[in-house]
C-alpha positions as MATLAB code, in Angstrom:
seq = 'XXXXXXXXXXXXXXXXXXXXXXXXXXXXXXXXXXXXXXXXXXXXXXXXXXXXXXXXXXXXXXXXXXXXXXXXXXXXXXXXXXXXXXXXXXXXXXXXXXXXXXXXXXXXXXXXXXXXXXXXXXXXXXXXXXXXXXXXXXXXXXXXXXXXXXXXXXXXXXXXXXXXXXXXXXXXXXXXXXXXXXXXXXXXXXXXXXXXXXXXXXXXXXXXXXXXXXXXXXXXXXXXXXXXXXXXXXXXXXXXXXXXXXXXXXXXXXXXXXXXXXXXXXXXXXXXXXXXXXXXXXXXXXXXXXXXX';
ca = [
      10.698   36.328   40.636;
       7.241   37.838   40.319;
       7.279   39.941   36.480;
       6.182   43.673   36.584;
       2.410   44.172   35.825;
       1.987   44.578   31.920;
       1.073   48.724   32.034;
      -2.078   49.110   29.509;
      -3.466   52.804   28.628;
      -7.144   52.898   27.410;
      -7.575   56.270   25.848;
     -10.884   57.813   25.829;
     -12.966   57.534   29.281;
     -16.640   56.736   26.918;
     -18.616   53.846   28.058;
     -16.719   51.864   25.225;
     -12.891   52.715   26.664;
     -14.698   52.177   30.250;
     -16.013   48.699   28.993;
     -12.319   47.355   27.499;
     -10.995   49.123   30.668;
     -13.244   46.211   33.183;
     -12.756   43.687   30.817;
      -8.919   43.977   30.387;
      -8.977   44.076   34.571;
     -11.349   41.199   34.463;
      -9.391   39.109   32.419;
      -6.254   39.919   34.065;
      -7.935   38.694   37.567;
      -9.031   35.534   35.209;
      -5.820   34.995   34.089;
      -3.948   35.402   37.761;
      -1.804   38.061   35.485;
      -0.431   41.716   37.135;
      -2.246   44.597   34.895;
      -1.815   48.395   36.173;
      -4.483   49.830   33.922;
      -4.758   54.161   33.119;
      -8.041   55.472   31.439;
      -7.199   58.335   30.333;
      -9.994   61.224   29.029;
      -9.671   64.572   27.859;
     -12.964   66.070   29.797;
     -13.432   66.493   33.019;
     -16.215   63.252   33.717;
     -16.360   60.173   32.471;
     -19.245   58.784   29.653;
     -18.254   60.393   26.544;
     -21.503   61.637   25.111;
     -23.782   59.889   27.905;
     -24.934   62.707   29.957;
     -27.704   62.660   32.953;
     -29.436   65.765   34.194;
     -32.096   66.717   36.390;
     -35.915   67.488   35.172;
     -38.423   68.023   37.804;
     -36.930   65.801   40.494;
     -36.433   62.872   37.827;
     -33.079   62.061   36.123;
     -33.229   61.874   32.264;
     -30.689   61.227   29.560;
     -29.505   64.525   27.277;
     -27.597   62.161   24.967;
     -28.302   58.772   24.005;
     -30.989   57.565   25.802;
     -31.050   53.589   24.829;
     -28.815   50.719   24.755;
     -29.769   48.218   21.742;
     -29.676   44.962   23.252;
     -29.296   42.335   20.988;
     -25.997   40.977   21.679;
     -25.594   38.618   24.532;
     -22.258   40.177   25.470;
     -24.556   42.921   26.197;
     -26.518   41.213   29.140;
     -23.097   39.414   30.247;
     -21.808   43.327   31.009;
     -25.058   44.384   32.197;
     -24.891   41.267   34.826;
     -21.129   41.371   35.928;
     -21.709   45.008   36.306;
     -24.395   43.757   39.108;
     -27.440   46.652   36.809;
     -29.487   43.893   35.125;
     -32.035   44.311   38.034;
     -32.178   47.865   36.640;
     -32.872   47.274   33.059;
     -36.059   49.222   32.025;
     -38.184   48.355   28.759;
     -40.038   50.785   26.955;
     -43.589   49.988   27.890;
     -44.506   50.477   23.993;
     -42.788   48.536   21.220;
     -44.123   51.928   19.245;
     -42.312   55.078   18.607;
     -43.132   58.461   17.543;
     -40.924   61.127   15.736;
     -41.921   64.835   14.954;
     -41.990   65.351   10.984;
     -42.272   69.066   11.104;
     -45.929   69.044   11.485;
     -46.957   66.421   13.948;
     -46.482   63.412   15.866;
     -46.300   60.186   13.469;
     -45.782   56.907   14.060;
     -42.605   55.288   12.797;
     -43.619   51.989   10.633;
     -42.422   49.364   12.847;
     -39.185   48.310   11.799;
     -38.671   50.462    9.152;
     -36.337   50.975    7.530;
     -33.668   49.098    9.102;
     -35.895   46.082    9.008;
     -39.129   45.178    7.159;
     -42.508   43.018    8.324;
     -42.905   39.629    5.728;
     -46.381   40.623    5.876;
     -46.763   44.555    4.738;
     -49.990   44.990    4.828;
     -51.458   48.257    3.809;
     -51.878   50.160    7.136;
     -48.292   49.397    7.196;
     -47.595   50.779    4.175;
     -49.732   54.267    5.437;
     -47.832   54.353    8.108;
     -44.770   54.386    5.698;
     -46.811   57.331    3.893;
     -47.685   59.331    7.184;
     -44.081   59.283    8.387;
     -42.144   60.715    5.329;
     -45.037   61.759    2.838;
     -46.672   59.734    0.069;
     -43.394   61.197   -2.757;
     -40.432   60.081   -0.439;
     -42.361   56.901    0.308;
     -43.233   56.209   -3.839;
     -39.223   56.734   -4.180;
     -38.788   54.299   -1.325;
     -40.719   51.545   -2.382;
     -39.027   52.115   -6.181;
     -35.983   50.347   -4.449;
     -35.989   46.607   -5.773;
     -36.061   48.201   -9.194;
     -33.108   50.787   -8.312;
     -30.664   48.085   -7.147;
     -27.217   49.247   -6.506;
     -23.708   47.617   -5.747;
     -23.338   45.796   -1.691;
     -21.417   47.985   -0.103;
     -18.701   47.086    2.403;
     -18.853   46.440    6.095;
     -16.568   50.323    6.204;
     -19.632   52.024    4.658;
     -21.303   54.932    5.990;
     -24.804   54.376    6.425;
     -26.587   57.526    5.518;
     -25.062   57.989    1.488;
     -25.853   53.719    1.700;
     -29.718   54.285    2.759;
     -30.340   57.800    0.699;
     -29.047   56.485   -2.093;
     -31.167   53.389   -1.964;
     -34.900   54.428   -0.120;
     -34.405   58.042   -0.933;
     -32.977   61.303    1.487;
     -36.211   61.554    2.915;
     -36.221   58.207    4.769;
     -32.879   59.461    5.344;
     -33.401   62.606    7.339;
     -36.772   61.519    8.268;
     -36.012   58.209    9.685;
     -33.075   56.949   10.138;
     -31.025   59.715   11.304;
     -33.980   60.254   14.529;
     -33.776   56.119   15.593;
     -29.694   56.752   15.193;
     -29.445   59.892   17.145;
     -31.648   58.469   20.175;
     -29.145   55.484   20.271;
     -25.716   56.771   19.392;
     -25.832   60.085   19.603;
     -24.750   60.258   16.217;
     -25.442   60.731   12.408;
     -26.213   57.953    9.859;
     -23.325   59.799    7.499;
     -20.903   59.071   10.268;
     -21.820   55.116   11.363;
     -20.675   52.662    9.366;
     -23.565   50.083    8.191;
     -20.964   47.065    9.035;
     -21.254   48.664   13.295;
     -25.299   49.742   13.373;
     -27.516   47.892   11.073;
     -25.279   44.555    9.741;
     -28.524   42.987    9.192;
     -28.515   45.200    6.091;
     -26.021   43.641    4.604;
     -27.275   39.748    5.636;
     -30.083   41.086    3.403;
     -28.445   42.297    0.496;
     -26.807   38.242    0.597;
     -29.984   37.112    0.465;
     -31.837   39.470   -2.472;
     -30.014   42.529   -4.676;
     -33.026   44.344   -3.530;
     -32.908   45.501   -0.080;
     -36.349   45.103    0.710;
     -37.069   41.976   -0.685;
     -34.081   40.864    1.340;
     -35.542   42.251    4.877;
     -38.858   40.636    4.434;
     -37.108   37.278    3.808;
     -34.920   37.935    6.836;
     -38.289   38.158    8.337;
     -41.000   36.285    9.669;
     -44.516   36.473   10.379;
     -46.149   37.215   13.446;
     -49.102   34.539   14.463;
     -52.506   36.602   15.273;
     -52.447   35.533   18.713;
     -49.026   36.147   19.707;
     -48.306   39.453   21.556;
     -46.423   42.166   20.716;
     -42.279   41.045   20.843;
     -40.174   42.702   23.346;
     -38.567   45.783   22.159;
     -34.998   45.078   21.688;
     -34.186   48.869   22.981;
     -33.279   49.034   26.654;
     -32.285   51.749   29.108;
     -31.315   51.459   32.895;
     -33.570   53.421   35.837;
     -31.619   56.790   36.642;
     -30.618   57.121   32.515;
     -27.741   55.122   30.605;
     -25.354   57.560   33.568;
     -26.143   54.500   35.781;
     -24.314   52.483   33.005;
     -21.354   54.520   33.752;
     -21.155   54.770   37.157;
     -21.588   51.145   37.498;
     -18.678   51.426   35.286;
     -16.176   53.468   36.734;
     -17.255   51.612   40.402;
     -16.177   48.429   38.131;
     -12.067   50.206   37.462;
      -8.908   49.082   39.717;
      -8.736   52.154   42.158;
      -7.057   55.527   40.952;
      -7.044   54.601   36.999;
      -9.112   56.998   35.338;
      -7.543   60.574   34.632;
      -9.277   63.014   34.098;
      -8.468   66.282   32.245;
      -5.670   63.938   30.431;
      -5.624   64.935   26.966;
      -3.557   62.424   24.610;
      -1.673   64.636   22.194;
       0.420   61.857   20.293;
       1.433   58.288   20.541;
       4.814   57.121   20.023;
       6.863   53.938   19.913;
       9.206   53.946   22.698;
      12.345   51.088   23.677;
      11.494   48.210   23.650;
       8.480   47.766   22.382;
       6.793   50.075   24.488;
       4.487   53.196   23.961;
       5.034   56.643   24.832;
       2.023   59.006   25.006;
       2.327   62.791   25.416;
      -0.432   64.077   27.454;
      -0.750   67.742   27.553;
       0.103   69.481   30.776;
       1.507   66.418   32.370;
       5.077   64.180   32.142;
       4.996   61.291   29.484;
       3.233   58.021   30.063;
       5.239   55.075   28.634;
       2.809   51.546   28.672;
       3.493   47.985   27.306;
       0.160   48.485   25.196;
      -2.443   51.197   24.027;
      -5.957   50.878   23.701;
      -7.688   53.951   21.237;
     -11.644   54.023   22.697;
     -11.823   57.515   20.479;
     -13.866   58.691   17.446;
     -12.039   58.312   14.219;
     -11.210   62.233   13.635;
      -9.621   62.029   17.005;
      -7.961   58.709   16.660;
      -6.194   60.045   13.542;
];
């Protein structure tokens, strides 16, 4: 006798509860197994805070706008998804931010990583981004050493209270924003920069540690692909190669998830407002924290 399909909920419809929603369906095929998968997500579209609109006849990104591709289960998605042909590079391995005044260069790498050679136009660059104060404070860091923090750790109270507010605010927070859509006081260091804390093993100072994580560049070697990537037609591609990806009929939307209960048997019950209760053999929470809670 052929056993019911295990019934899985993935709560929030963002590309991450999109991305365990294909992979759970994946596996299942794998696995020869009977999964009826439900996305479910409050709004009324799928992405979370990856949005597409329209600017002279061009599609353009109006939240995150780059996928940092450094993980190889990246490009595994990308390809199963049948979008690596799409991938787009920046044509710069530069980037500019606006500092109130101007256009400035951010110091390449800085701060989330450091050159092993930092030579002084490097170190102007430092000076030009954030002004030459915040950038005295910053460099003041192998002689203000603090405790490692944990993998939990915000970033942004981690970073201020090493390299100073202003490479905070001035820095940090605009490379985070462009990728996450988020602030550095609500990422944890352990999810967006871990390398920070592979440094901090290697040196108390941060700095120090960076610039033996790194190495140096030979003169004749070009400039290293930029490890940011985005997909032609925004990161909204992403998600509609996503939801294509999704056994028919499982995302709702308009399906907000008011509370989770255990139900018999082992099961879960979720109350979703406006509609009857869903009971599932297992329960996947693809929310923010505040929401999970």
């Amino acid at each position: 006798m052929t056993p019911p399909p295990r019934r899985i909920a993935v709560v929030g419809g963002g590309v991450s509860g999109l991305a365990a929603a294909v992979a759970l369906a994946r596996r299942a095929t794998l696995d020869q197994t009977a999964v009826e998968l439900t996305v479910l997500e409050a709004d009324h579209r799928l992405g979370g805070r990856v949005l597409g609109g329209e600017l002279a006849g061009a599609m353009i990104d109006l939240g995150p706008e780059s996928i940092l591709a450094r993980e190889a289960d990246t490009w595994t998605l990308l390809k199963d998804l049948g979008v690596e042909a799409k991938v787009v590079r920046p044509g710069t391995t530069s980037a500019s931010i606006w500092n109130g005044r101007r256009l400035v260069a951010i110091p390449r790498g800085f701060p989330l990583s450091v050159p092993a050679q930092m030579t002084w136009s490097w170190r102007w660059d430092v000076v030009r981004a954030i002004g030459p104060l915040p950038a005295l404070r910053a460099g003041l860091e192998p002689w203000l050493k603090g405790p490692v923090p944990s993998p939990d750790q915000a970033l942004g109270p981690f970073i201020s209270a090493r390299l100073g507010r202003s490479v905070l605010r001035g820095l940090v927070d605009p490379l985070l924003g462009g990728i996450y859509a988020g602030s550095a006081d609500q990422l944890s260091i352990g999810a967006v920069a871990p390398q920070l804390l592979q440094a901090l093993r290697l040196d108390p100072s941060l700095l120090r540690g960076l610039r033996r994580m790194s190495s140096p560049t030979p003169p004749t070697a070009g400039a290293p692909p930029s490890p940011f990537i985005t997909l032609r037609g925004g990161l909204s591609t992403l998600v509609e190669a996503l939801a294509a990806a999704l056994p028919a009929h499982a995302a709702k939307l308009g399906a907000q998830v008011s509370a989770i209960e255990a139900g018999p048997g082992g099961t879960c019950r979720l109350r979703v407002e406006g509609q009857p209760p869903l009971e599932v053999d297992g329960v996947v929470l693809a929310l923010p924290a505040p929401h999970a809670a």
